[in-house]
Short mmCIF file of C-alpha atoms in Angstrom, two decimals:
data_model
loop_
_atom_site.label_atom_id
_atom_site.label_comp_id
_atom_site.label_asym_id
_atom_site.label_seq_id
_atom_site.Cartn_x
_atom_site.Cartn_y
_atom_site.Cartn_z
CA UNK Y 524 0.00 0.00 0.00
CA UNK Y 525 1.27 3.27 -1.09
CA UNK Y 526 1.78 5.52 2.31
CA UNK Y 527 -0.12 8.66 0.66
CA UNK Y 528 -3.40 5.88 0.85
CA UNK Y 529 -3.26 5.50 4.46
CA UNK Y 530 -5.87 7.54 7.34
CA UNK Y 531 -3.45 7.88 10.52
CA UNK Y 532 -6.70 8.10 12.05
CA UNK Y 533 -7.64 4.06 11.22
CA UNK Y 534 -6.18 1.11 12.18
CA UNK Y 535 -4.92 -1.55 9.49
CA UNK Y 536 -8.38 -3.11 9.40
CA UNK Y 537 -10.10 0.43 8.73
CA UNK Y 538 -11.50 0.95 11.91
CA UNK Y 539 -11.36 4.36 13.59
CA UNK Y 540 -11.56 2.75 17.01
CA UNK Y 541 -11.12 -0.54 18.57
CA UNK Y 542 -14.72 -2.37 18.45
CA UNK Y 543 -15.22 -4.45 21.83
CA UNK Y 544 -16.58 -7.25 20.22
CA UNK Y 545 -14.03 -8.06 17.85
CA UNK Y 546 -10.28 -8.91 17.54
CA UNK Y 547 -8.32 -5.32 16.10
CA UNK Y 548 -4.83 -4.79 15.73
CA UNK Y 549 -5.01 -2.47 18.42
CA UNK Y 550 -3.33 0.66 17.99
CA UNK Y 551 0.73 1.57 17.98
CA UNK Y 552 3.08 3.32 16.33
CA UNK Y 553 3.57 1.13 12.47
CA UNK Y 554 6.43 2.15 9.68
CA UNK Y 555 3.38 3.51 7.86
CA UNK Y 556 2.84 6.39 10.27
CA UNK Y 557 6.16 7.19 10.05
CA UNK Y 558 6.58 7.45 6.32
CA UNK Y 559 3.67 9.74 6.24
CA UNK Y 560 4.81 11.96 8.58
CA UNK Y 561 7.54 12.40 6.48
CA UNK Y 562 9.74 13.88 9.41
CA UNK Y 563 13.17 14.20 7.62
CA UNK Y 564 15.89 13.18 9.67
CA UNK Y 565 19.41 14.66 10.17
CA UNK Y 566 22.41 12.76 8.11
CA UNK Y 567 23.65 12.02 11.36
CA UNK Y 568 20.38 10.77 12.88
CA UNK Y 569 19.60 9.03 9.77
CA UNK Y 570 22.85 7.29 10.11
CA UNK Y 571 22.05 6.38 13.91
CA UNK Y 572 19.20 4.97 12.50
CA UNK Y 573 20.55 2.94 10.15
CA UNK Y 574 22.29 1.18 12.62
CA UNK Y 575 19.96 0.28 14.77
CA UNK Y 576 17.51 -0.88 12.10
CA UNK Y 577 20.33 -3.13 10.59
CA UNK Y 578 21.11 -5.20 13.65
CA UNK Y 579 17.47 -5.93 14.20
CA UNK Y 580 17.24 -6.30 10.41
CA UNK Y 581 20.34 -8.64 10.36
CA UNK Y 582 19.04 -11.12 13.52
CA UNK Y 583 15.69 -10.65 11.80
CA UNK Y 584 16.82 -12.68 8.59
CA UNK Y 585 19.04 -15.08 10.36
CA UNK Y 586 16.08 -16.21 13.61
CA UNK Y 587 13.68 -16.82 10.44
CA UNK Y 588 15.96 -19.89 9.55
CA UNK Y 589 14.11 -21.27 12.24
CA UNK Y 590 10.65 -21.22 11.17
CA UNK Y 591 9.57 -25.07 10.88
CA UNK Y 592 13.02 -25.75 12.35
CA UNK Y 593 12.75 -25.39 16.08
CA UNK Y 594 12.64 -28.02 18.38
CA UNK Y 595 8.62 -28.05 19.45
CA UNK Y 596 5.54 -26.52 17.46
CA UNK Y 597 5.41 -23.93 20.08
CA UNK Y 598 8.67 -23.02 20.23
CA UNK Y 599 8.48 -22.49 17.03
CA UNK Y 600 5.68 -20.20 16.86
CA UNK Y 601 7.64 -18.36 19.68
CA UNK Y 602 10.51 -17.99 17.63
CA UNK Y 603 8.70 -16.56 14.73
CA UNK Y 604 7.03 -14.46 16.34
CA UNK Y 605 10.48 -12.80 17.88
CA UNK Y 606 11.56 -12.82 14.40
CA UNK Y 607 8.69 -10.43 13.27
CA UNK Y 608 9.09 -8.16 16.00
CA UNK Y 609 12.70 -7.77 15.12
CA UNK Y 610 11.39 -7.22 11.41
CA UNK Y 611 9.24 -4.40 12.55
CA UNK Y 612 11.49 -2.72 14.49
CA UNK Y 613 13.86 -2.46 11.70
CA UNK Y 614 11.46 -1.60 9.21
CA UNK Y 615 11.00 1.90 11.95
CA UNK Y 616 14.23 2.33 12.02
CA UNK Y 617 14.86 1.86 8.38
CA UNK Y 618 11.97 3.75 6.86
CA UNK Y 619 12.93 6.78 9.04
CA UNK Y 620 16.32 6.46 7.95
CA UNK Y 621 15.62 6.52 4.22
CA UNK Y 622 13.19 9.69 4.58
CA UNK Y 623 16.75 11.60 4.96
CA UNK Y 624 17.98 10.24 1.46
CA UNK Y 625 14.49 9.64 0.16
CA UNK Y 626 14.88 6.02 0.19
CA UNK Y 627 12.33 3.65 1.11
CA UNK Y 628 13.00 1.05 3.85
CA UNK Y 629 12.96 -1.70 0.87
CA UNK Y 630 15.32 0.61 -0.81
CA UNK Y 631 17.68 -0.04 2.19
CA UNK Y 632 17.13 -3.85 3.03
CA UNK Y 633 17.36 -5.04 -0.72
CA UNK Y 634 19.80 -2.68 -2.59
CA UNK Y 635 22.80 -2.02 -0.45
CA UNK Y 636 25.96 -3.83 -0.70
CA UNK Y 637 27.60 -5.75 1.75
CA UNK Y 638 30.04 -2.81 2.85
CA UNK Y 639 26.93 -0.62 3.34
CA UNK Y 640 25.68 -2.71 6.30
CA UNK Y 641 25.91 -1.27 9.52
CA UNK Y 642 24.99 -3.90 11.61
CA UNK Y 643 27.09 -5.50 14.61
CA UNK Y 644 29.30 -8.60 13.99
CA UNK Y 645 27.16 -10.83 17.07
CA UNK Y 646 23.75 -10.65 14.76
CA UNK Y 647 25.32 -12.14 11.57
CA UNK Y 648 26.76 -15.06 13.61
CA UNK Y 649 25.32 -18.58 12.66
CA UNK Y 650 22.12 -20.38 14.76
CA UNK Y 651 23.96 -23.27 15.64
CA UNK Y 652 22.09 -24.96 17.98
CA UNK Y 653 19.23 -23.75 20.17
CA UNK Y 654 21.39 -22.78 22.65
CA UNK Y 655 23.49 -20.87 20.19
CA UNK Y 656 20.66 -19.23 19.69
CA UNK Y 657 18.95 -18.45 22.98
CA UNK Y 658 22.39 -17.22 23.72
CA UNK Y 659 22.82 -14.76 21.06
CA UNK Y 660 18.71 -14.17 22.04
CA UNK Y 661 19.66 -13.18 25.55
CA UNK Y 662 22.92 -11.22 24.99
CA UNK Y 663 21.25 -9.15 22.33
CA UNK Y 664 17.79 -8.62 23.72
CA UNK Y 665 19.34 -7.75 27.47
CA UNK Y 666 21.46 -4.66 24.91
CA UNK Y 667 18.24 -3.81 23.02
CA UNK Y 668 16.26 -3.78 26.24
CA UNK Y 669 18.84 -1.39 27.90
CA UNK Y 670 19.28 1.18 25.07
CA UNK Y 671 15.62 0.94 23.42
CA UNK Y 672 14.77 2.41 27.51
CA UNK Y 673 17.29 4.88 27.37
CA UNK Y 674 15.95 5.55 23.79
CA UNK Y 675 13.00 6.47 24.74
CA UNK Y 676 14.88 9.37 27.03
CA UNK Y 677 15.66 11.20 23.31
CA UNK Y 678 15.66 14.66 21.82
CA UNK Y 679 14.01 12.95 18.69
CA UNK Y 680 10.67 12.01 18.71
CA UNK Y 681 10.60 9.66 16.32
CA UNK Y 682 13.37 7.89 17.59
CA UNK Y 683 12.37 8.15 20.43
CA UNK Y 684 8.50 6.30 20.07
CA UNK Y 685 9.76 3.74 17.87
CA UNK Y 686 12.33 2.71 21.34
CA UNK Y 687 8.90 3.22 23.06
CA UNK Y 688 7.40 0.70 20.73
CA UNK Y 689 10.14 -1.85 20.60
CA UNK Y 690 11.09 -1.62 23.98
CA UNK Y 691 8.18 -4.00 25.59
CA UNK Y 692 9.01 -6.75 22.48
CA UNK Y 693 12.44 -7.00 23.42
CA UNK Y 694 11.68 -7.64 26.97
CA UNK Y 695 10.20 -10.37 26.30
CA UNK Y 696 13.00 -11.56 23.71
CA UNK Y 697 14.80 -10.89 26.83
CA UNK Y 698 12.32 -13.15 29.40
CA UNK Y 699 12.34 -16.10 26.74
CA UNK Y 700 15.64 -16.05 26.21
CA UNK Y 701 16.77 -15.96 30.32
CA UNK Y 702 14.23 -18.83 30.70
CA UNK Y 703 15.57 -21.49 27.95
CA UNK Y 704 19.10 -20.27 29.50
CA UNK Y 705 18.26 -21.14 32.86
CA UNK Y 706 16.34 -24.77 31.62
CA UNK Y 707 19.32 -25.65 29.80
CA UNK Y 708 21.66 -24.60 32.06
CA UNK Y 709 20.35 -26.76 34.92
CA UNK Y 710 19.04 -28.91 32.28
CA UNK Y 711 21.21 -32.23 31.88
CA UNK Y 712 25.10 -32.21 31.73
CA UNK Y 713 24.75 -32.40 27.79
CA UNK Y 714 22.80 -29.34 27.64
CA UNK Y 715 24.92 -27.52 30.01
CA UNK Y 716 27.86 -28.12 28.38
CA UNK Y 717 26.29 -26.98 24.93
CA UNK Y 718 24.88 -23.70 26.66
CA UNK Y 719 28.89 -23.05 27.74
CA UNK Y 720 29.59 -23.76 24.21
CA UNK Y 721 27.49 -21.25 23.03
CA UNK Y 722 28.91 -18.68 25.36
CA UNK Y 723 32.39 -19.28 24.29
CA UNK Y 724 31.16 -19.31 20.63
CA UNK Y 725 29.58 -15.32 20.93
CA UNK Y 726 31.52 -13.80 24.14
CA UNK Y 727 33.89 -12.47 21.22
CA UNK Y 728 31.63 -10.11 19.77
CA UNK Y 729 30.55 -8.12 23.01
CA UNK Y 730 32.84 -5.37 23.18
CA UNK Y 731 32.05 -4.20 19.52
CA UNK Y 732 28.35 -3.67 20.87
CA UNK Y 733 29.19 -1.77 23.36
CA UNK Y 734 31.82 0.75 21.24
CA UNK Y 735 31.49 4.58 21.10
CA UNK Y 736 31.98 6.40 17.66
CA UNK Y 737 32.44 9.68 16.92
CA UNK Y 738 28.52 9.65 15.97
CA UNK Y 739 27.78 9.16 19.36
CA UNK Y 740 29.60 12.55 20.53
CA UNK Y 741 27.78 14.57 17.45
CA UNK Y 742 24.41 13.39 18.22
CA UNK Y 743 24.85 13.91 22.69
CA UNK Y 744 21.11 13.94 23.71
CA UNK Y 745 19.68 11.91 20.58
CA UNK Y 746 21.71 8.81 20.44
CA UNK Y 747 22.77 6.25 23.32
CA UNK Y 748 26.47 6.40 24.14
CA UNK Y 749 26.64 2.33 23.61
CA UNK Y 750 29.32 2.74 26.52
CA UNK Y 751 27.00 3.55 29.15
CA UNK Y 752 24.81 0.42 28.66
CA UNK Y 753 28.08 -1.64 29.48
CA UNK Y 754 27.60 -1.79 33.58
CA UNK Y 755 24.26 -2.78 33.76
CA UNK Y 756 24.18 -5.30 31.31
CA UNK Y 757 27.28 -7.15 32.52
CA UNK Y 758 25.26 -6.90 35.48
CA UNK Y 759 22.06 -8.07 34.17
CA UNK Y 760 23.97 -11.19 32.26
CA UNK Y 761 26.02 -12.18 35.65
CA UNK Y 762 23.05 -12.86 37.31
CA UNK Y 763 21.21 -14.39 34.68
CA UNK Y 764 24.07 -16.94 34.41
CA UNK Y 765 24.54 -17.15 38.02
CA UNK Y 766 20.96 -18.71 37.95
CA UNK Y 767 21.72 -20.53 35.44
CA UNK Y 768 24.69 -22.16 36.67
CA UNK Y 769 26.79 -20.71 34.07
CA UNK Y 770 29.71 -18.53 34.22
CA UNK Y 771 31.02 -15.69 31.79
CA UNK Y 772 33.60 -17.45 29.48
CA UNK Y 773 37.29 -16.50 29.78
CA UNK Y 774 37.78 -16.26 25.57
CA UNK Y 775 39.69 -12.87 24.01
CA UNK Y 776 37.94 -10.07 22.16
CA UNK Y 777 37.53 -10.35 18.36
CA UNK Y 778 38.33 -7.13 16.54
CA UNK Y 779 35.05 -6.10 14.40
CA UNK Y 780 34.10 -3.27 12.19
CA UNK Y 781 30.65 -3.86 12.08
CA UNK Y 782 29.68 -0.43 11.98
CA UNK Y 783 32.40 0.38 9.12
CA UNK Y 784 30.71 -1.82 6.98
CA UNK Y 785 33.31 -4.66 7.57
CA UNK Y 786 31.33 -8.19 7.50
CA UNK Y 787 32.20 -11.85 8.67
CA UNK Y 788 32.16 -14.06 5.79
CA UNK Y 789 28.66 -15.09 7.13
CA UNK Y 790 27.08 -11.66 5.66
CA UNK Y 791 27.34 -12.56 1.88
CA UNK Y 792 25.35 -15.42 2.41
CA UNK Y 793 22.90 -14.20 4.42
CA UNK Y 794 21.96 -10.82 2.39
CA UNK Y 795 21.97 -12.63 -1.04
CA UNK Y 796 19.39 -14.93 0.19
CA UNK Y 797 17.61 -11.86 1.34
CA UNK Y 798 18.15 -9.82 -1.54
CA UNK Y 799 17.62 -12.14 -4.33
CA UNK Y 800 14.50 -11.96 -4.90
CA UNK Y 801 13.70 -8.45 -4.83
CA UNK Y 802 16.55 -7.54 -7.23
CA UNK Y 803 15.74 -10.65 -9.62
CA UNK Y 804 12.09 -9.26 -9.73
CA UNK Y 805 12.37 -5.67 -8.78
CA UNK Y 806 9.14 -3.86 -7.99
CA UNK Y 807 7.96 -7.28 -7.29
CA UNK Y 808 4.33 -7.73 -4.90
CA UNK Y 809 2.58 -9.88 -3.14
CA UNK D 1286 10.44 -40.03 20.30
CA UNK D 1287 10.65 -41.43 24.02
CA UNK D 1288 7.44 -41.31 26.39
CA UNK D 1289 9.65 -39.66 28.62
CA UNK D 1290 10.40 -36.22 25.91
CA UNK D 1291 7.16 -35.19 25.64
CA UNK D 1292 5.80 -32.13 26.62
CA UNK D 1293 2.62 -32.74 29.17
CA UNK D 1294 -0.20 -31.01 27.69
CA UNK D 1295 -1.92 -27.93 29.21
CA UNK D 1296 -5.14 -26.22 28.68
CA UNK D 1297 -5.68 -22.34 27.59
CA UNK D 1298 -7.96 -20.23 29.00
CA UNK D 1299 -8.08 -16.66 27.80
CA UNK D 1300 -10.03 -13.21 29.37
CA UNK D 1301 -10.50 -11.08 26.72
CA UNK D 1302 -10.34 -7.34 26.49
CA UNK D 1303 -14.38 -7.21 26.69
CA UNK D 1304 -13.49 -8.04 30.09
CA UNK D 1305 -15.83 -11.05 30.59
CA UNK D 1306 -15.02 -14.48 32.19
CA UNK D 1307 -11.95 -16.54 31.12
CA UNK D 1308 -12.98 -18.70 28.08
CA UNK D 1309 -11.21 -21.83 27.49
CA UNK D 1310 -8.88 -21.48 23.92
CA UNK D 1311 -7.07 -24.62 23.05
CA UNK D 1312 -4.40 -26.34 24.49
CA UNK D 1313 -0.74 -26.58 23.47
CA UNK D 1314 2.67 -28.23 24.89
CA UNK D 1315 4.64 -26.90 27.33
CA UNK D 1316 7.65 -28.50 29.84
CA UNK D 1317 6.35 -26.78 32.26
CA UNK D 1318 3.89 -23.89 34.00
CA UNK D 1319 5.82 -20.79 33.26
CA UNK D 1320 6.53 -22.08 29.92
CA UNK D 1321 2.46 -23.01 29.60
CA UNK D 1322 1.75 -19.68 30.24
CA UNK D 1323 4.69 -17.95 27.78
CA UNK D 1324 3.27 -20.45 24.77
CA UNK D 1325 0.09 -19.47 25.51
CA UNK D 1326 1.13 -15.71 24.85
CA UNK D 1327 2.67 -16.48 21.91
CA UNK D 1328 -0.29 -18.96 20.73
CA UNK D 1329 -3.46 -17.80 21.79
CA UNK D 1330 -2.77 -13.92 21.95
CA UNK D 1331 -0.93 -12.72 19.16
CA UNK D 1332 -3.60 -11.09 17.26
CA UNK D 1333 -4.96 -9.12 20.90
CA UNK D 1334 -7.05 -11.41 22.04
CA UNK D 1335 -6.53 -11.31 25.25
CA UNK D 1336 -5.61 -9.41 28.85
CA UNK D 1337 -4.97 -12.36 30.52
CA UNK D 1338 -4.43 -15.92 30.36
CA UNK D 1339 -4.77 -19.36 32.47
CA UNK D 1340 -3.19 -22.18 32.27
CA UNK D 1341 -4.20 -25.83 33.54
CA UNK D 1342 -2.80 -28.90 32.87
CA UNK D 1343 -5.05 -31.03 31.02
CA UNK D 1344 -4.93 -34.12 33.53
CA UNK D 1345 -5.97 -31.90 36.06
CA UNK D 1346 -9.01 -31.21 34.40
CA UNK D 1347 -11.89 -33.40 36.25
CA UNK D 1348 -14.50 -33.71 33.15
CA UNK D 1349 -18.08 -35.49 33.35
CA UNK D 1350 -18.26 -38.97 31.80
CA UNK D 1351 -19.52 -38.46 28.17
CA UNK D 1352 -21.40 -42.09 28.61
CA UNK D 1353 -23.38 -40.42 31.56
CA UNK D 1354 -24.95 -38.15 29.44
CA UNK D 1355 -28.27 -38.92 30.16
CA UNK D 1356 -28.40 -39.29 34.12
CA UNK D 1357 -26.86 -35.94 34.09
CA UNK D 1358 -28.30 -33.58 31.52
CA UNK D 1359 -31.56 -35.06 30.37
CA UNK D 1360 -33.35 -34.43 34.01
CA UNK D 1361 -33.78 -30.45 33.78
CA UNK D 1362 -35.83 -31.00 30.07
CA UNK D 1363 -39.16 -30.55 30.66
CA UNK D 1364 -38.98 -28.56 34.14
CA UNK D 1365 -40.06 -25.07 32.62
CA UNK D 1366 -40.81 -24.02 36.41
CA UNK D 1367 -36.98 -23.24 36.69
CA UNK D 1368 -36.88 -20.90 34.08
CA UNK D 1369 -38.19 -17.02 35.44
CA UNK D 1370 -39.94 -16.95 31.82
CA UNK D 1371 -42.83 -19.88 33.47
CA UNK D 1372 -43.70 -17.29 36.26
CA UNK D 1373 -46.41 -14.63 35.32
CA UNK D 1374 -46.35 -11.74 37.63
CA UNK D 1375 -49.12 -10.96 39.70
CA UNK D 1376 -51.02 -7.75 39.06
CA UNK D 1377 -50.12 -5.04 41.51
CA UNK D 1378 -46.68 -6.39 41.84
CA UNK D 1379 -44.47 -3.69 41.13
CA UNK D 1380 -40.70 -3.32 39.77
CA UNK D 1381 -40.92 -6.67 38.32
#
């Protein structure tokens, strides 16, 4: 649907309100709204943006490997439906993004390079196994949780009720990834061991979240200085794992550029089976 | 798969936003209660159905025997006098 077509006033269904005796939508903030406010964004802010909206983009396309994958039907309904929220958020972050270079949020998903990504080295790492997975899940989600709230805290209002928006999803990202942890981790010795595997496996790629740029100090009172999230979430993460009868690994720091535009070898893979379609058929609906 | 792997199977109840009694949903697998209730979420409210859930597991659930249909729900047919409707009211009665 073209964005010029849509009422802010309606829901999706085309409802003005919610009717009590039916199922709506309900009403929040949607990638539509945004586009049609049309609020142009700084470069920098746009650029802000665009980072945010490619890690949640990036996990986005790598959690939907596991639709019809995961271990139980309802696992894998839970699973999708993380996926989707992920989707959304980065579909915010990306259509407000693109209004500074009047780009459309496809624009940016399906016709960057590789080198154009902004996204953080620990999205674009592989599954592996559920626990790989829930890991990644809980280190990433405990992040989002922490800087979508001190999002919400910005000078910009559009970043800063799309963090309103995204901030309740990722809490529970958060909750269902801290409960698998702690099952597994008390689970048998097998799937103890494979929930310190997966620890070893991503404790590389924290630091990188966590780094200041430059674009941090430009935009003081819009962005979140990654830096200051650090504290609490080591906190938050110790005593998740204390529960869990795990421990933070002792493994050394892996050197990424993510934000540069400087990809594991994972990334190729992963955007041409995103992008293929829409630049095979461009223009292409469904 | 082994006996022993599968999930137990709970029953969904869900209130929703009208604000009216829980009404039972489905049921789904779950390993345990706080699970139950997390599946549930993702389940049975995903579209807003809901502003609260239950959760029971399904052996818990004491049902009537579907063979004793007749000694318990064929009695009340016929008894008209225990519906309000059979009553007339009496003239002179007021706020009736």
């Amino acid at each position: 649907m073209k964005s010029d077509e849509l009422d802010a006033t309606l829901d999706s269904f085309g409802d003005a309100l919610a009717s009590a005796t039916r199922v709506t939508p309900g009403n929040a903030l949607r990638p539509e709204d945004i586009a049609k406010d049309g609020v142009k964004p700084s470069e920098q802010i746009a650029q802000y943006a665009l980072r945010l909206g490619d890690d949640s983009l990036i996990l986005s396309q790598r959690m939907s490997h596991w639709v019809s994958r995961a271990p139980e039907l309802e696992e894998d309904v839970a699973l999708g439906n993380i996926t989707l929220d992920l989707l959304g958020h980065a579909r915010s972050f990306l259509t407000y993004a693109g209004l500074a270079w009047d780009k459309t949020e496809d624009d940016l998903a399906y016709f960057r390079e590789e080198e154009e990504f902004t996204s953080l080295h620990i999205v674009e790492q592989d599954n592996g196994h559920f626990g790989v997975t829930i890991i990644r899940m809980l280190l990433v989600a405990t992040y989002q949780h922490l800087l979508y709230t001190a999002l919400m805290e910005s000078a910009d209002e559009t970043l800063s009720a799309i963090a309103a928006k995204s901030v309740k999803e990722v809490d529970y990202h958060r909750d269902h990834a801290i409960q698998w942890t702690i099952r597994l981790g008390l689970g048998t010795e097998e799937s103890a061991e494979k929930m310190r595997h997966a620890l070893e496996i991503l404790w590389p790629y924290i630091d990188e979240m966590f780094t200041d740029e430059p674009l941090h100090d430009q935009l003081e009172g819009v962005a979140v200085r990654p830096s200051t999230l650090r504290a609490a979430w080591d906190q938050e993460i110790a005593g998740v794992l204390d529960e869990a009868g795990l421990e933070v690994p002792n493994v050394p720091q892996a050197m990424c550029k993510g934000r540069q535009g400087e990809h594991s070898e994972y990334m190729g893979y992963i955007l041409a089976e995103m992008q293929v379609l829409a630049r095979k058929h461009p223009g292409a609906t469904w | 798969m082994s006996e022993k792997n599968i999930w137990p199977l709970w029953e969904v109840f869900v209130r929703s936003s009208r604000g009216l009694s829980h009404v039972h949903a489905g049921s789904l697998h779950a390993p345990d209660a706080e699970m139950a209730v997390r599946n549930a979420r993702d389940l049975y409210t995903r579209r807003n159905e809901g502003v609260s859930l239950w959760v029971v597991k399904s052996e818990d659930i004491i049902s009537s025997d579907p063979d004793s249909k007749d000694q318990f729900f064929e009695s009340p047919k016929g008894k008209d006098y225990r519906h309000a409707t059979y009553y007339k009211a009496s003239e002179g009665v007021k706020h009736l």
